[in-house]
XYZ file of C-alpha atoms in Angstrom:
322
model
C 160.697 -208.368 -95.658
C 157.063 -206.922 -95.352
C 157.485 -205.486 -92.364
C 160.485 -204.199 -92.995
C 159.297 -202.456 -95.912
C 156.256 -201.038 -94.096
C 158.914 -199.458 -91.629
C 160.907 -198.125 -94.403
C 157.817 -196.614 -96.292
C 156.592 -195.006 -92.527
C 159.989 -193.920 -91.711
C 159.974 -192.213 -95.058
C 156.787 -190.759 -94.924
C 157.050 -189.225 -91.712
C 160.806 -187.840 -92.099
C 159.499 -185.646 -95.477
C 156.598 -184.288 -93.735
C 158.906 -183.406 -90.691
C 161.338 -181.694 -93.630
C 158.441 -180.185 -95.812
C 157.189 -179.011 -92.195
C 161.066 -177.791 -91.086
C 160.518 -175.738 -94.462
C 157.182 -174.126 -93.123
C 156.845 -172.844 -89.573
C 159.395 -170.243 -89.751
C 159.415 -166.835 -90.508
C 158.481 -165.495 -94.106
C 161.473 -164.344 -96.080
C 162.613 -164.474 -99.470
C 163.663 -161.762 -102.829
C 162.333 -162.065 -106.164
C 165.748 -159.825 -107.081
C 167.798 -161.962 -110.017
C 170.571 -163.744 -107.858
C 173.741 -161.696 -107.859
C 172.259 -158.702 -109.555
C 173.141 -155.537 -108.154
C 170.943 -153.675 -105.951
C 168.204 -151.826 -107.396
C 168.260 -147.916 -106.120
C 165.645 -145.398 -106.476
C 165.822 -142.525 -109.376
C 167.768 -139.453 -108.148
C 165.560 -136.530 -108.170
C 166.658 -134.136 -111.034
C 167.105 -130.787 -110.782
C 164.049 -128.388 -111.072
C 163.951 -124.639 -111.226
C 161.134 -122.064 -112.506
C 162.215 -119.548 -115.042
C 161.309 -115.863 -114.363
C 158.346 -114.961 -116.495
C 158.476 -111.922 -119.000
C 155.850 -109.469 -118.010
C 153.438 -107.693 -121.065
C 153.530 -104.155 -121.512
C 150.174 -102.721 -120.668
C 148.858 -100.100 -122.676
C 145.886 -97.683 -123.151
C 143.201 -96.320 -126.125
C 144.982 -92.954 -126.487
C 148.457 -94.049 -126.165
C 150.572 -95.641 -128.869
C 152.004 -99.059 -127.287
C 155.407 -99.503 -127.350
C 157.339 -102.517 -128.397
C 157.804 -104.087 -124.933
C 161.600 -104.978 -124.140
C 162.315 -108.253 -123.289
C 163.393 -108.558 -119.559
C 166.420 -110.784 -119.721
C 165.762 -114.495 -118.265
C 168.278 -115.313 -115.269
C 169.518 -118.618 -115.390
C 168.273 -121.138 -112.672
C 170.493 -122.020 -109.770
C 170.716 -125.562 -110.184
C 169.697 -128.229 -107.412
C 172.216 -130.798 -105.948
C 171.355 -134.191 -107.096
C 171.606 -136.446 -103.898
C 173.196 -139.739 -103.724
C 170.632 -142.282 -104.569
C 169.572 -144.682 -101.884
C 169.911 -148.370 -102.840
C 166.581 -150.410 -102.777
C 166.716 -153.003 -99.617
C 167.151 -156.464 -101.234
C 170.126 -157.686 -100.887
C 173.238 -157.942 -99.334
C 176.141 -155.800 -101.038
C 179.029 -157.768 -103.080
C 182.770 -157.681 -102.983
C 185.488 -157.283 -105.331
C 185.508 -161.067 -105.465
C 181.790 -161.221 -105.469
C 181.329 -162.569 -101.839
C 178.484 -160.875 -99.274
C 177.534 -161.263 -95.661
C 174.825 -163.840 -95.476
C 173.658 -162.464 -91.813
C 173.098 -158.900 -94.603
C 171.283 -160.650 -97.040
C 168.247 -162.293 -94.909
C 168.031 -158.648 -92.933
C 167.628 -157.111 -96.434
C 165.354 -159.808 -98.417
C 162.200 -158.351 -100.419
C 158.616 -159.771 -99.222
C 157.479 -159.340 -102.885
C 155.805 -162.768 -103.607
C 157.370 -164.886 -106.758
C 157.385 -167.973 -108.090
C 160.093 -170.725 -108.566
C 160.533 -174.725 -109.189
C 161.163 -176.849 -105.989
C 162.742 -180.318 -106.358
C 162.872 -182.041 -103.256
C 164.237 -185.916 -103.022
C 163.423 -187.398 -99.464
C 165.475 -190.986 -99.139
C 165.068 -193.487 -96.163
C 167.671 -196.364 -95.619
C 168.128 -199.544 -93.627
C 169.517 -202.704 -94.122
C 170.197 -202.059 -97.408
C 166.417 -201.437 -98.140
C 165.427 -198.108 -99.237
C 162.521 -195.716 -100.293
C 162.560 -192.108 -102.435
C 160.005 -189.852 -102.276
C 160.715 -187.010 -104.610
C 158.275 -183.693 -104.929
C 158.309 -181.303 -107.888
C 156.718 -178.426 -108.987
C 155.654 -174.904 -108.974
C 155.100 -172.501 -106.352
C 154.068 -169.282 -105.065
C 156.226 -167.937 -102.277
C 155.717 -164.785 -99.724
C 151.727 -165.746 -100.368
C 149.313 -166.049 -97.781
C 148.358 -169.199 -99.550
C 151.274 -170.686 -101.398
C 149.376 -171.368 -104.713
C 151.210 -174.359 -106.474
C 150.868 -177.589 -108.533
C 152.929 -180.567 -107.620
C 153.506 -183.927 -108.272
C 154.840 -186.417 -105.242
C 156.043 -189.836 -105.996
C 157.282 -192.569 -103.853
C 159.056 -196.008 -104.730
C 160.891 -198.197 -102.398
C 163.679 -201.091 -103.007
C 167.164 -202.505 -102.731
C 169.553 -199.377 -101.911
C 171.801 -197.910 -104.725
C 168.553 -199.536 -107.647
C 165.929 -196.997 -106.751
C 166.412 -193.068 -107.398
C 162.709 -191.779 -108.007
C 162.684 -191.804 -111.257
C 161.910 -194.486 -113.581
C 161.164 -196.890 -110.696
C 157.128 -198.037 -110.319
C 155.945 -195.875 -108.104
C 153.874 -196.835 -105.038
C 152.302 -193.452 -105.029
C 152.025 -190.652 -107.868
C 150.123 -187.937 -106.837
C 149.343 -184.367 -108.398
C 148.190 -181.702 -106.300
C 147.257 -178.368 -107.419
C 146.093 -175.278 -105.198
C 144.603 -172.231 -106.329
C 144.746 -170.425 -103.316
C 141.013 -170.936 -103.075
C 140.587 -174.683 -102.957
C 143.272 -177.879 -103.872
C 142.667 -180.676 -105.804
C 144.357 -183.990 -106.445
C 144.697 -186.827 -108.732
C 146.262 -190.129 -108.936
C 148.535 -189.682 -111.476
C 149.728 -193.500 -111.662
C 146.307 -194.529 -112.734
C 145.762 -192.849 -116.569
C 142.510 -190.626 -116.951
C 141.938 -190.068 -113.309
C 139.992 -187.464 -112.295
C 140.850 -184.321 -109.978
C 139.018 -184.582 -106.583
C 138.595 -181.757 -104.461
C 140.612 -181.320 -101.723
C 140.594 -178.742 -98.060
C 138.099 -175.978 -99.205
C 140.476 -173.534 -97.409
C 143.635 -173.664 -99.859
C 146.867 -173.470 -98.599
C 148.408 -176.510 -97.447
C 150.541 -176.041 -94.534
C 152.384 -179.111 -95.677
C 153.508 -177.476 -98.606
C 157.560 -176.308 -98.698
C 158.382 -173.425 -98.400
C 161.326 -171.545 -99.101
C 160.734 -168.298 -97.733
C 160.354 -169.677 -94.267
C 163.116 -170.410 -93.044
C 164.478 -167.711 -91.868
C 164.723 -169.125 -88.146
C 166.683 -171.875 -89.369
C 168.963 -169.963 -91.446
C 169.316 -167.026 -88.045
C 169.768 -170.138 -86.196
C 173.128 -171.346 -88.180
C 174.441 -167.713 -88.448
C 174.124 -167.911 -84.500
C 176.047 -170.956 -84.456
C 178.907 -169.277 -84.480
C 181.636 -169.369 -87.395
C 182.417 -172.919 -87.826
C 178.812 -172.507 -89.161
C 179.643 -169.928 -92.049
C 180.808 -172.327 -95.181
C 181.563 -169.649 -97.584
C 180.558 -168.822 -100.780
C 179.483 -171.881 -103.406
C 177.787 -171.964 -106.860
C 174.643 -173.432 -106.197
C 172.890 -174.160 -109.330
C 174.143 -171.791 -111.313
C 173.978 -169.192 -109.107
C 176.684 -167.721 -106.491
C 174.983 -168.729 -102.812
C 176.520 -168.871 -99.398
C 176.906 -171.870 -97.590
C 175.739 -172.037 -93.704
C 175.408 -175.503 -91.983
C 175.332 -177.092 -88.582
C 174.382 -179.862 -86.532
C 171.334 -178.672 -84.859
C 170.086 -180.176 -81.565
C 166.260 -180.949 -80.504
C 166.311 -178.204 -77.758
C 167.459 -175.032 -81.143
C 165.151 -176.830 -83.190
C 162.363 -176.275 -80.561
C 163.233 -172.501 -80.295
C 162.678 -172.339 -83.864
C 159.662 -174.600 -85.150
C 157.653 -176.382 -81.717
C 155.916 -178.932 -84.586
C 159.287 -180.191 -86.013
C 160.903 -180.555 -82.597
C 157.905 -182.601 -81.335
C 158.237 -184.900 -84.501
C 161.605 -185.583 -83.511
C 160.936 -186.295 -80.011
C 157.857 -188.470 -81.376
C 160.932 -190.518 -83.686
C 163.674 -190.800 -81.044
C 165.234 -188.416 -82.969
C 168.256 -185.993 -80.852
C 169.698 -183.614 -83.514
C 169.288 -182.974 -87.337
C 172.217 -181.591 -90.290
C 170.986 -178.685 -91.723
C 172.687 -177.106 -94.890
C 171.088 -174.262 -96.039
C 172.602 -171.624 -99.092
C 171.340 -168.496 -99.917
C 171.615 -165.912 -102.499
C 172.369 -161.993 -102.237
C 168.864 -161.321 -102.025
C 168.639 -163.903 -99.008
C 166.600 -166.334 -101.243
C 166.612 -169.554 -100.326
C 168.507 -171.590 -103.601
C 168.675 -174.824 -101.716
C 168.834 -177.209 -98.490
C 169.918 -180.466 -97.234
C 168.469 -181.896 -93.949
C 170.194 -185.640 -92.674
C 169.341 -187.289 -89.501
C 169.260 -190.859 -87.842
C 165.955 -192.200 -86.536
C 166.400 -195.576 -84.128
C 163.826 -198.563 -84.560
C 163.987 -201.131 -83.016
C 167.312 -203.273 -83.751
C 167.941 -200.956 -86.299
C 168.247 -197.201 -87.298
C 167.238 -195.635 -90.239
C 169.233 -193.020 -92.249
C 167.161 -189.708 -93.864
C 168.373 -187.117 -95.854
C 166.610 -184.861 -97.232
C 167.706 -182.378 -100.395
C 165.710 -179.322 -102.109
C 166.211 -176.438 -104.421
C 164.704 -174.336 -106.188
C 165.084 -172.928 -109.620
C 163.554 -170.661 -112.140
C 162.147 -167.980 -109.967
C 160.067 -165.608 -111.699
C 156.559 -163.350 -111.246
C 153.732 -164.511 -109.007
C 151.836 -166.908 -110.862
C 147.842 -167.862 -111.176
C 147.108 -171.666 -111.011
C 143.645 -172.319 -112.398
C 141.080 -174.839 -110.742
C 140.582 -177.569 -113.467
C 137.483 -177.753 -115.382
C 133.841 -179.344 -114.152
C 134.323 -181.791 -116.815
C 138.059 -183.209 -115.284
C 136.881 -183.300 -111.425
C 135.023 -186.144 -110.009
């Protein structure tokens, strides 16, 4: 039973870093834009005309002046107002409120924002299990990702753990300023923050706004790959999903694909939906990974909430490090 929970908890482990790295070495992408609001579009330029000055009578010493008659004012020719051209970011909506997802990603803002991820990473085999779940906030379209996070882990019987209220075997918070991170161990009370990589800007970190190769990469799939249009929390999104194999997943992210090789692993489910503004809302990665006498089932689900501004996340005080 040890062992096999050592293989469940490195299984585990390994599969959300290969899904937290799936979410990373792809192409930057995302739009700040409210999910299905319409288009923003520039201000039309107004009209403009100059009206014809009245000239002053000039007069001299020795002659009287005369009361100057006003020169009548002729009315401005007024300029066409053009058509005002719609901000890029988003993909326009139908009548029933449905757009082209391949429209939305080609039109997404880079303006960073902010949003709440929740991702829940679950291992299984032979009925024994282990959740890692990761929440938090986080910058996106940043150089850095600024964020702070907490990451738990628990393991058990199948169907009695869910991440939750379970004891955790790890409870970590991380926060990154974009200058430096820092951790703590959150299942021990009082514990200090310890620095972390001077750099900032843990490529670990998920990412939303890159995965735009995975997301080209199911429109390419052809139309069995195009799910249609779901509420994904709360939100209208469009579904795209397909079995990808090691050989796409290479074309699109060379670190994931050699994790999978590294695992035994052939192919991976990806599920990804998208909003107007080709924002990420959510994702779902599944895949088998052999072992041994036995195989191990992963699935991995994320989404992300509450976007908003670009926010600051300050280093914690001299007093709270160690």
């Amino acid at each position: 039973m040890t062992i096999r929970r050592t293989t469940l908890i490195t299984t585990a482990t390994l599969l959300a870093l290969s899904a937290v790295a799936a979410c990373n070495d792809g192409g930057t992408q995302s739009a700040p834009a409210a999910a299905g609001a319409p288009a923003t579009a520039s201000a039309p330029a107004s009209a403009t005309a100059s009206a014809i000055s009245t000239p002053s009578a000039t007069a001299t010493a020795e002659t009287p002046v005369p009361t100057a008659t006003p020169t009548p004012t002729a009315t401005p020719t007024e300029t066409p107002t053009p058509t005002p051209t719609p901000t890029a970011t988003g993909a326009p909506v139908d009548a029933a409120g449905a757009f082209d997802p391949a429209v939305a990603l080609a039109n997404a803002d880079r303006t960073p924002y902010a949003a709440t991820e929740t991702m829940k990473t679950t291992a299984a085999a032979d009925g024994m299990g282990t959740v890692i779940t990761q929440t938090g906030r986080i910058n996106f379209n940043t150089p850095t990702r600024e964020s702070r996070i907490e990451t738990k882990m628990t393991i058990g019987d199948v169907g009695d753990i869910d991440g939750g209220d379970d004891e955790p075997l790890l409870w970590m918070e991380t926060l990154n300023t974009g200058q430096a991170t820092f951790m703590r161990d959150k299942s021990k009370p009082g514990s200090a923050w310890r620095a972390g990589d001077a750099g900032g800007g843990n490529s670990d970190t998920a990412r939303a706004d890159d995965v735009t190769g995975y997301a080209k990469a199911l429109i390419e799939a052809g139309p069995a790959a195009r799910k249609g249009m779901e509420r994904k929390n709360g939100v209208p999104t469009y579904h795209l999903g397909a079995r990808l194999t090691a050989a796409q997943v290479k074309a699109i992210d060379p670190k994931a694909y050699q994790r999978m090789v590294d695992k035994g692993v052939t192919a991976q489910d990806h599920d990804l939906w998208i909003d107007r503004a080709g924002r990420v809302v959510a994702q779902k990665m599944s895949m088998k990974v052999p072992g041994g006498d036995t195989t191990a089932t992963s699935v991995i689900t994320v989404s992300y909430t509450d976007f908003g501004p670009r926010e600051t996340f300050t280093a914690p005080t001299a007093a709270a490090t160690s």
